[in-house]
Coordinates of C-alpha atoms in Angstrom, one line a residue:
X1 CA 260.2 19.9 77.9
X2 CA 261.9 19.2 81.2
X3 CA 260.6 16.6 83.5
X4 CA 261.4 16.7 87.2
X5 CA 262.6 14.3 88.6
X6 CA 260.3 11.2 90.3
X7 CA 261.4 9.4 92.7
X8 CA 260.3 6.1 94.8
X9 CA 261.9 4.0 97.8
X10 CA 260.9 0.1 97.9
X11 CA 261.1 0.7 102.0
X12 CA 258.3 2.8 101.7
X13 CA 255.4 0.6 102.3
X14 CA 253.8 1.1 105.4
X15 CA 250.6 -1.0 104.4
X16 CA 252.6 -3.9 105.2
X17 CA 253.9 -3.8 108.1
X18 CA 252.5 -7.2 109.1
X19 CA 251.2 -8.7 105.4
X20 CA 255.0 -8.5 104.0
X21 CA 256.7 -9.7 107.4
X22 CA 256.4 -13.5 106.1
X23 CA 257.8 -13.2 102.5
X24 CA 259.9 -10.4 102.1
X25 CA 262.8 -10.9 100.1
X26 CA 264.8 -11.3 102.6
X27 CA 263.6 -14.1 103.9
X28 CA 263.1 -17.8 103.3
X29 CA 262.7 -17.6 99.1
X30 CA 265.5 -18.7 97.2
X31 CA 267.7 -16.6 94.8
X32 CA 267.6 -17.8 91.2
X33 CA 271.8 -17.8 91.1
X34 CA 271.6 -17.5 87.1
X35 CA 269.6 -14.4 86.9
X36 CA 269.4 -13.1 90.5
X37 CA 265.4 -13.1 90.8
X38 CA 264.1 -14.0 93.5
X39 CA 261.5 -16.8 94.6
X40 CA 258.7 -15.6 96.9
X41 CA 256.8 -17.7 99.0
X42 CA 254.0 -18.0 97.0
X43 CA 251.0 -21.3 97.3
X44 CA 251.7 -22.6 93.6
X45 CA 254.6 -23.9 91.5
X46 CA 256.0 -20.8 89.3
X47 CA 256.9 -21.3 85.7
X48 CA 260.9 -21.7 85.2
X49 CA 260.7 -19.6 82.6
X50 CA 259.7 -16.2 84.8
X51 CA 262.6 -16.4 87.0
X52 CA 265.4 -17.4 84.8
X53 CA 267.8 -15.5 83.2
X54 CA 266.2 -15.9 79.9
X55 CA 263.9 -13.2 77.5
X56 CA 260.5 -14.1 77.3
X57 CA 259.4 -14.0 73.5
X58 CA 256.5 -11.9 72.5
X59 CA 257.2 -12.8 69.0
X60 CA 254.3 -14.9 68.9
X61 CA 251.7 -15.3 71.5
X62 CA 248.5 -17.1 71.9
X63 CA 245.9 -18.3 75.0
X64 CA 244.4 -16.2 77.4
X65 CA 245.6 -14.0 80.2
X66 CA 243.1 -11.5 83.3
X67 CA 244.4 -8.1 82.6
X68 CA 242.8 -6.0 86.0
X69 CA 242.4 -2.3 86.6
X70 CA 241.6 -0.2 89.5
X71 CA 238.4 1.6 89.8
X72 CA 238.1 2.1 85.3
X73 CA 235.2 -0.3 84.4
X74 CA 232.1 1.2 85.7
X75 CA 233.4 5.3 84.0
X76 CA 235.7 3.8 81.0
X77 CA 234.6 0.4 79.6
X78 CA 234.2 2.0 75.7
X79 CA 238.1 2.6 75.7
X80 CA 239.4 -0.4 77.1
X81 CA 236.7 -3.0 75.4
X82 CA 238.2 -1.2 72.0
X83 CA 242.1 -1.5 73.1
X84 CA 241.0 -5.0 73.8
X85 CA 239.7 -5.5 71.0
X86 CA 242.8 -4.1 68.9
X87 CA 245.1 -6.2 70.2
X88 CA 243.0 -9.9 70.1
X89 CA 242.8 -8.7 66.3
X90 CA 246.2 -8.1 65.8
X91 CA 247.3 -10.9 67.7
X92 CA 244.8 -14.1 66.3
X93 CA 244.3 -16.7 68.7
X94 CA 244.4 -14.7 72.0
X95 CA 242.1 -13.7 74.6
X96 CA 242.3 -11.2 77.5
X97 CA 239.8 -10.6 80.3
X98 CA 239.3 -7.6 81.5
X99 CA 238.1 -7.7 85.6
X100 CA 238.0 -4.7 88.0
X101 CA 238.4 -4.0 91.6
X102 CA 237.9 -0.7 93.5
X103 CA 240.8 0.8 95.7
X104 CA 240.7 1.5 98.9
X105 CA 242.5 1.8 102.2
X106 CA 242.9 -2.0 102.4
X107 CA 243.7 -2.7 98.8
X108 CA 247.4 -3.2 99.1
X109 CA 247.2 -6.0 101.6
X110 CA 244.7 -8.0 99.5
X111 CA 245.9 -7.7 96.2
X112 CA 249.4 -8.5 98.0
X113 CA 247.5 -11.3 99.5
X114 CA 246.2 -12.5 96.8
X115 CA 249.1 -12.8 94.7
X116 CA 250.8 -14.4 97.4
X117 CA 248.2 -17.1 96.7
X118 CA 248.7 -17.0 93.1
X119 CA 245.0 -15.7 92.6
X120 CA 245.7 -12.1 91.0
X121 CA 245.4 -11.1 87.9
X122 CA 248.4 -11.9 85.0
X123 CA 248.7 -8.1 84.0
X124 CA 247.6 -5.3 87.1
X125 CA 246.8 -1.5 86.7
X126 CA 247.6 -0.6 90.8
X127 CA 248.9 2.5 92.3
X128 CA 252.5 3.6 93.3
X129 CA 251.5 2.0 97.3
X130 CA 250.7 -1.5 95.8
X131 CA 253.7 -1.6 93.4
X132 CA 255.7 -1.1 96.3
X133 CA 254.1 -3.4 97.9
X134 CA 253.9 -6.0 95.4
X135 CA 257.7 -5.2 94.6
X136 CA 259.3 -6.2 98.1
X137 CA 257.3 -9.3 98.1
X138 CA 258.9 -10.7 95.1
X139 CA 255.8 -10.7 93.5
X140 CA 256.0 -9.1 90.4
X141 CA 258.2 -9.8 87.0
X142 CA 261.7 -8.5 86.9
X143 CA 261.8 -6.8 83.8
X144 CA 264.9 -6.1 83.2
X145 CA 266.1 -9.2 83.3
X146 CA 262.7 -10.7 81.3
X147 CA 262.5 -7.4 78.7
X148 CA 265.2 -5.7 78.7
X149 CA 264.6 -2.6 77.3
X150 CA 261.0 -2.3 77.8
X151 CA 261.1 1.0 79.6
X152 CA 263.0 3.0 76.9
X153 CA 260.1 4.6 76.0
X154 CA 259.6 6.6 79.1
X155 CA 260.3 9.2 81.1
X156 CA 263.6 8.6 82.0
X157 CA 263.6 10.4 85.4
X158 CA 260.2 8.1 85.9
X159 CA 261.8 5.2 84.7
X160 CA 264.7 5.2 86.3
X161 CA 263.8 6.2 90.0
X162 CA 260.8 3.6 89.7
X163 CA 263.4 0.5 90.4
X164 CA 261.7 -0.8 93.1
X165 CA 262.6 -4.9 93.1
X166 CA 265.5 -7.3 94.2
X167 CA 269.1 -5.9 92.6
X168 CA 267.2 -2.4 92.2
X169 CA 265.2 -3.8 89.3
X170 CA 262.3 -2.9 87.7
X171 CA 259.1 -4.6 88.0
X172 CA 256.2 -2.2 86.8
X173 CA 255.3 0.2 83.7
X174 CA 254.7 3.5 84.4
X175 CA 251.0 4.2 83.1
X176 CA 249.1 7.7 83.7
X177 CA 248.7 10.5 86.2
X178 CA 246.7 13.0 87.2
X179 CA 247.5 16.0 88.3
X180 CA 245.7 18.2 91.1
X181 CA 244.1 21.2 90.9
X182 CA 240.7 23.1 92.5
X183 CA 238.0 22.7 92.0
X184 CA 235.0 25.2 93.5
X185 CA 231.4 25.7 93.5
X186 CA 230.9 29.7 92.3
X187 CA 227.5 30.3 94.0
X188 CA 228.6 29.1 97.6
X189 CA 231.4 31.7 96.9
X190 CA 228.9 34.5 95.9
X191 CA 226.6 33.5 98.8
X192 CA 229.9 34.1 100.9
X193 CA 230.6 37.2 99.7
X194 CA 233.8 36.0 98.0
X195 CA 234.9 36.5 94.4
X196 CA 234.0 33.6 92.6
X197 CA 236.3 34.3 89.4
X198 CA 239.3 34.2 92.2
X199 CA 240.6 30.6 93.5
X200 CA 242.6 30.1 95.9
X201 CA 246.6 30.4 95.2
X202 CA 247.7 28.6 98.1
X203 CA 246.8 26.9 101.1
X204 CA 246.5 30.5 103.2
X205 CA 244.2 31.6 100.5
X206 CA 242.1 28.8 100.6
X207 CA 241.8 28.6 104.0
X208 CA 240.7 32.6 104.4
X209 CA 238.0 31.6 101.7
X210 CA 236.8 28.5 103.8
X211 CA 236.7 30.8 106.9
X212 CA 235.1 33.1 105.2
X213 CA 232.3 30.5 104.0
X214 CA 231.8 29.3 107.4
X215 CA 231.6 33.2 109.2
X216 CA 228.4 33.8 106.2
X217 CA 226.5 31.1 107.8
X218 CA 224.6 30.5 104.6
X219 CA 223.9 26.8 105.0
X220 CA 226.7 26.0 103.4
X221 CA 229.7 24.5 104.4
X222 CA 234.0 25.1 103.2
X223 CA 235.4 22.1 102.9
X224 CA 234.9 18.2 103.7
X225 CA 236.0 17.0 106.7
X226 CA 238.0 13.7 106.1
X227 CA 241.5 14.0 105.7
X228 CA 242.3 11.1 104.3
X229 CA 241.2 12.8 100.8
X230 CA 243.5 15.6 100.6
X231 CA 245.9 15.8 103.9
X232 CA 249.0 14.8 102.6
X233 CA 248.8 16.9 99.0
X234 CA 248.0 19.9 101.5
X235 CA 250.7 19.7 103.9
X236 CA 252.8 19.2 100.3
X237 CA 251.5 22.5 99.0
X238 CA 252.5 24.5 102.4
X239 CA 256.3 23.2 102.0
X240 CA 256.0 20.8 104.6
X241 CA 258.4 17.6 104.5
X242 CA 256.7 14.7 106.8
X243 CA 260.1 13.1 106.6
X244 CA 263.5 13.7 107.9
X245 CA 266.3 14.4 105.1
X246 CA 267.7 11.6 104.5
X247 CA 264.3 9.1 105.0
X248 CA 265.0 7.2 107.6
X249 CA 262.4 8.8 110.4
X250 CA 259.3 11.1 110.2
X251 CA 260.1 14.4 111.9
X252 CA 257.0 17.0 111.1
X253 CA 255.2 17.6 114.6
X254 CA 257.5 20.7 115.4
X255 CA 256.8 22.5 112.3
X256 CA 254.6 25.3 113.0
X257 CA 253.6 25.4 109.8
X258 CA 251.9 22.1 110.2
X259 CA 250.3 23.1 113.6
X260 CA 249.2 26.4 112.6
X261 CA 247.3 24.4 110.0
X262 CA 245.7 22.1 111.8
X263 CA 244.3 24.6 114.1
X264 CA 242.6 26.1 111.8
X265 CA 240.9 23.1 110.8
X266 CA 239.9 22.5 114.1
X267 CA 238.7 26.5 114.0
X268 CA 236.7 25.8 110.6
X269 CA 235.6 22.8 112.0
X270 CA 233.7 24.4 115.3
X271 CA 232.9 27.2 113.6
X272 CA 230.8 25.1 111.1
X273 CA 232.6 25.2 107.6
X274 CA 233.1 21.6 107.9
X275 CA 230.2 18.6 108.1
X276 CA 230.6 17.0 111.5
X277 CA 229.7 14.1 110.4
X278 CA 232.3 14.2 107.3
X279 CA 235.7 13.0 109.2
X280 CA 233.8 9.9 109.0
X281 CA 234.7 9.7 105.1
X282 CA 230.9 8.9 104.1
X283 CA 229.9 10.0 101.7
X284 CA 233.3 10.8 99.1
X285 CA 233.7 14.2 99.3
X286 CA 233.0 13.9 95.1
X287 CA 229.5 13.1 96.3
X288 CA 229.2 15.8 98.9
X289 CA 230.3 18.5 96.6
X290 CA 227.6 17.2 93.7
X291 CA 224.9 18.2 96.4
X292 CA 225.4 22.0 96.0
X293 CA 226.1 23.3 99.5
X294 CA 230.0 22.7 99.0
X295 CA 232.6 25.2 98.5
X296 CA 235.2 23.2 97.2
X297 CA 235.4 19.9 95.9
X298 CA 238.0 17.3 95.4
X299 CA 241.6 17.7 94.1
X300 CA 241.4 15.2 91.8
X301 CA 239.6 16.9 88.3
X302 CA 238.5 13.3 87.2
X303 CA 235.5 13.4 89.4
X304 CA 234.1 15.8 87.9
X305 CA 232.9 13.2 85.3
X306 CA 230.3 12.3 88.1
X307 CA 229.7 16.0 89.3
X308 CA 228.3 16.6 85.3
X309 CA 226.3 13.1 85.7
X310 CA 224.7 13.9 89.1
X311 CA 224.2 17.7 88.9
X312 CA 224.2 19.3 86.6
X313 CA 223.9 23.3 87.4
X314 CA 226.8 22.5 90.3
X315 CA 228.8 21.4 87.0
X316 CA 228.1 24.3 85.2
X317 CA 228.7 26.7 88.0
X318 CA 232.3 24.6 89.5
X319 CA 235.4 26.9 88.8
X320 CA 238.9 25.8 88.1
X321 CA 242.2 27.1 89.9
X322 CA 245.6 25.5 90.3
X323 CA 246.1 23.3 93.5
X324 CA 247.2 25.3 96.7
X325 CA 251.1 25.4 96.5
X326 CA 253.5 27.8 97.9
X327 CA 255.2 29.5 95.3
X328 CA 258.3 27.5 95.2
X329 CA 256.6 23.7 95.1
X330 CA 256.2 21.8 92.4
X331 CA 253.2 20.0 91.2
X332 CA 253.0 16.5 92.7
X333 CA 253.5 13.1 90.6
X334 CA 251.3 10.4 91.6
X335 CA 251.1 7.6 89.3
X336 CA 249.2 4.5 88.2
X337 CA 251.3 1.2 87.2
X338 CA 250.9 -2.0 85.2
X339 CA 252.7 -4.7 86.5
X340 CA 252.9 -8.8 85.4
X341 CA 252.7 -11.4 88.1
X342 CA 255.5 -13.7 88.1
X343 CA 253.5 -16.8 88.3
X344 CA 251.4 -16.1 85.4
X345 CA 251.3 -19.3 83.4
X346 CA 251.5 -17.1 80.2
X347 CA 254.1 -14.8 80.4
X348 CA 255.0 -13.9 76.5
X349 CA 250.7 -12.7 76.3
X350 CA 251.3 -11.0 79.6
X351 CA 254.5 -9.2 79.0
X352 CA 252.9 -8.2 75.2
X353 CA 249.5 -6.7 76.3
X354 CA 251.6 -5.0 79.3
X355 CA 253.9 -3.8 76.7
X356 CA 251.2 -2.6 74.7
X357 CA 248.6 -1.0 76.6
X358 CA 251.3 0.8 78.1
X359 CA 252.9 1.9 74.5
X360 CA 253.0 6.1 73.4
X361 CA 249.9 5.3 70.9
X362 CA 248.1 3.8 73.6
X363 CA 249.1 6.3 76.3
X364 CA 248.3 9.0 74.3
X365 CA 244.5 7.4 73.1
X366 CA 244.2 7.1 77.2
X367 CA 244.9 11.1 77.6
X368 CA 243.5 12.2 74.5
X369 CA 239.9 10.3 74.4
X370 CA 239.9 8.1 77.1
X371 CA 237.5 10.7 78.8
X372 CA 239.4 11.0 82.5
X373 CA 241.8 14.2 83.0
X374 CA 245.0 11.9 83.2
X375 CA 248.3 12.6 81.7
X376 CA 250.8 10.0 80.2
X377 CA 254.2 8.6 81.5
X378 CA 255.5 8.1 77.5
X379 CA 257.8 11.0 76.8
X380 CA 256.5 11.2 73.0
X381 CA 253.1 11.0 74.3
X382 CA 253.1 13.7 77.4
X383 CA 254.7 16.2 74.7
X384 CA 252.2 15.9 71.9
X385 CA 249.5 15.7 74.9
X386 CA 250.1 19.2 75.8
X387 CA 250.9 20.7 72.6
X388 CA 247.8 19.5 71.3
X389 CA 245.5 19.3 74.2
X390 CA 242.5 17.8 73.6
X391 CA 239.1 19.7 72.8
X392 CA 235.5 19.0 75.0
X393 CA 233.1 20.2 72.8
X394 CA 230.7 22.6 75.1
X395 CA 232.1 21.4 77.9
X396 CA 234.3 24.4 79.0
X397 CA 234.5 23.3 82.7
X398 CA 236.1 20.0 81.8
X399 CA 238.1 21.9 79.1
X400 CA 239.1 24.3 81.8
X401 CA 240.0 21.5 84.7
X402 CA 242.2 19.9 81.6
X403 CA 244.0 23.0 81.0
X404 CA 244.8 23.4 84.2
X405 CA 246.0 19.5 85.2
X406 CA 248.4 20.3 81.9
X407 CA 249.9 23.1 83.3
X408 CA 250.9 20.7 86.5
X409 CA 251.5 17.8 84.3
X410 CA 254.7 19.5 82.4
X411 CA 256.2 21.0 85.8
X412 CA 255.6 18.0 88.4
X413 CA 257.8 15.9 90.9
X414 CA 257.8 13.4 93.2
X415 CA 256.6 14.5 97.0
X416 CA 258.4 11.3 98.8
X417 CA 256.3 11.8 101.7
X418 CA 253.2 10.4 99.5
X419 CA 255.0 6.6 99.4
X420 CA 255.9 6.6 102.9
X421 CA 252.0 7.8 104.2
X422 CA 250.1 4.4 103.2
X423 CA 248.3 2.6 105.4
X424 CA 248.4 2.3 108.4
X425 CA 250.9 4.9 108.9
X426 CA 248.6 7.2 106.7
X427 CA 245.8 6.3 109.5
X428 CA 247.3 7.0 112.2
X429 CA 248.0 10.5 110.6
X430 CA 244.7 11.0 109.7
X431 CA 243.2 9.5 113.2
X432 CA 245.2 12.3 115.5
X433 CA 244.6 15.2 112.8
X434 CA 240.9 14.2 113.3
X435 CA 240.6 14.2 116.8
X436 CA 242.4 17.8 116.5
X437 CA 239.6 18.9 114.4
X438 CA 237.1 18.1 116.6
X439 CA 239.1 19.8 119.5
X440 CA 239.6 16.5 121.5
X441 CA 242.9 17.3 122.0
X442 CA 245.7 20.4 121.3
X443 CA 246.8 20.4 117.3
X444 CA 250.5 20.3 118.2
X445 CA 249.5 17.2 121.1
X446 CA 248.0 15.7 118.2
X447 CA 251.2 16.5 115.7
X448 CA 253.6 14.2 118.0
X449 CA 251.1 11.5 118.8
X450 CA 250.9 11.1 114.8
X451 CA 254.4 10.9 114.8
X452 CA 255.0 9.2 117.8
X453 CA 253.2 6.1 116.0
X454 CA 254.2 6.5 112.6
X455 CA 257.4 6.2 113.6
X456 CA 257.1 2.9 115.2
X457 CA 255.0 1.6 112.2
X458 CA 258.2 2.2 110.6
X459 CA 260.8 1.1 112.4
X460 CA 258.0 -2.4 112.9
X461 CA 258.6 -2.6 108.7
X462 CA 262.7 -1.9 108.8
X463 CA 262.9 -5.1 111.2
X464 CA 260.5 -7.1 109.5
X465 CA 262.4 -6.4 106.1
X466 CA 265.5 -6.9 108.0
X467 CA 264.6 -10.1 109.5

């Protein structure tokens, strides 16, 4: 199998543009001069024995130690109470508590925060944004220095592009992902007059079909409104680089690819294919799509979990396409993590259970029956994954939707753009595109003022990692 190549820049975090500007690494934390780590400014004494040039030992381990996830308790408790349990009974004499905390636009700034105050969790499951995050505040374990040789087991174009710590180290696991694809509700097609065995193939097609939704006036509406959900992955699947070529600026508002499509958001919007009251973000477009009168829901084929638990004939009647993409784009990579604090005050329990829950067996399990449409980072584990996919008994749609994520799992890549857009450079995107859409102001007006102010939110994070 080939893998494309993934790649992620530790300058990348817009989020923290003010949370990172008093402990980044370049500032008042000592270097350990032994093994190069250095010593964030953090509100409690850290154990020698994580910054030092020494191995920690997993040979034997005992205590306890928080292991937290993002947004998996309420949907997956049954798989990760089990994995739990395997490894207290394989290792006697330890404990591990398992907590959870929801996402969300402010997430990297408090778990940064808290961390900074030595209150997060020994072992954390966080996304690409807060890894980065996390990384350039010194905040996380070097593990190469700590265990060496931990990331032999995966991907090596993950692994090797994911070195996002001081010296260009690592400091997370690559866990899961999940890939995009479409997801549609067959009877608002039909009511529409549109094929409803036919998805969309890419974001032209899609946007015909929404037009076409809106000109039937059935009651029914094309897409939801907020942006935030599915902006950046869109203007990904048209071609469209947000960035400049070699990083350093964001250079996008003269692409008339990028105008044309936001005027005809603004065009499905006034013409009533989108809810009005839905570039608010309430409720999740997941929650709008369960209600029926959606034509297509959300990108992300995990949700549709809740869309079976909520409604059921929606379920039943929800078709499965690739995500829009121009012929010659790849699928994107988007990836969860699990990371060690470096002040945990049990670093050899820490290091294990990230070792382990992170391991091809477990990896595999995760994909295989952990009951979410995800995809593992493990090498050995993605290839079995798709050779032996596996099977949802009379469940075709979810069987369908996992089918499809596969065929974007084996072909996906790194869209750059995605690590840069966080924050609150991804609102101020969002913010101008929306006040397009409601025809506030001209599409290509709003284009530059988006980029006006990302660009400063950008060159506010250069100097404050400079400084």
């Amino acid at each position: 199998m080939k893998y494309r190549k993934f790649t992620a820049v530790a300058g990348a975090v817009m989020a923290l543009s003010l949370g990172l500007a008093g402990c980044s690494s370049n500032g008042s934390g000592d270097t350990n001069s032994e093994s190069g780590i250095p010593k964030p400014a953090v509100s409690c004494d850290i154990p020698a024995q994580n910054i030092d040039a020494s191995k920690i030992d997993t040979s034997k381990v005992e205590g306890e130690i928080t292991f937290q996830t993002q947004g998996l308790q309420a949907d997956f408790a049954p798989f990760f109470k089990q994995k739990i349990a395997e490894f207290e009974a394989a290792n006697p004499g330890t404990k591990i508590n398992w907590t959870d905390q929801g996402g969300g636009t402010g997430f990297d700034q408090a778990i940064t925060s808290q961390a900074a105050n030595c209150q997060m969790a020994d072992v954390v499951n966080v996304a690409s944004s807060s890894i980065l995050a996390l990384s350039t505040a010194n905040l996380l374990m070097d593990l190469d220095v700590k265990a060496p040789g931990i990331g032999d087991k995966f991907i090596s174009t993950i692994w090797d592009s994911t070195a996002l710590g001081a010296q260009d180290h690592h400091t997370a696991l690559p866990w899961y992902f999940g890939p995009y694809v479409t997801t549609y509700n067959k009877q608002v097609f039909e009511r529409a007059g549109l094929d409803p065995t036919t998805p969309p193939k890419t974001m032209e097609d899609m946007l015909d079909q929404a037009d076409k939704v809106a000109a039937a006036k059935t009651g029914d509406y094309a897409i939801y409104g907020s942006p935030d959900w599915y902006l950046v992955a869109q203007l990904h699947g048209m071609g469209i680089e947000l960035l400049n070529k070699d990083h350093t600026a964001f250079d996008f508002a003269d692409n008339e690819t990028a105008i044309n499509y936001v005027q005809r958001l603004s065009d499905l919007y006034k013409n009533g294919g989108i809810p009005h009251d839905s570039l608010t973000g309430q409720p999740d477009p997941g929650q709008a799509y369960a209600d029926g009168n959606l034509a297509f829901g959300t990108p992300n084929a995990s949700y549709l979990k809740a869309v079976r638990d909520n409604n059921r004939q929606v379920y039943e009647n929800t078709g499965i396409g690739q995500f829009p993409t121009n012929p010659d784009v790849a699928p994107v990579f988007e990836g969860q993590y699990v990371a060690v604090s470096v002040t945990t005050k049990n670093a050899p329990l820490s290091v294990k259970f990230a070792e382990f829950i992170t391991n091809a067996e477990n990896q595999y399990a995760w994909a295989h029956d952990g009951g979410a449409i995800v995809f593992p980072s493990v090498g050995e584990a993605l290839d079995k994954i798709v050779a032996e996919p596996p099977t949802f008994a009379d469940d075709p749609v979810f069987q369908e939707a996992y089918g499809e994520a596969a065929k974007a799992a084996k072909n996906a890549e790194a869209y750059l753009d995605i690590f840069y857009v966080n924050g609150a450079v991804q609102s101020a995107l969002v913010e101008n595109v929306n006040a397009a859409i409601r025809g506030e102001v001209a599409p290509a007006d709003a284009l530059q003022s988006a980029q006006k102010e990302m660009n400063r939110l950008l060159d506010e994070l250069n100097a404050d990692r400079q400084g």
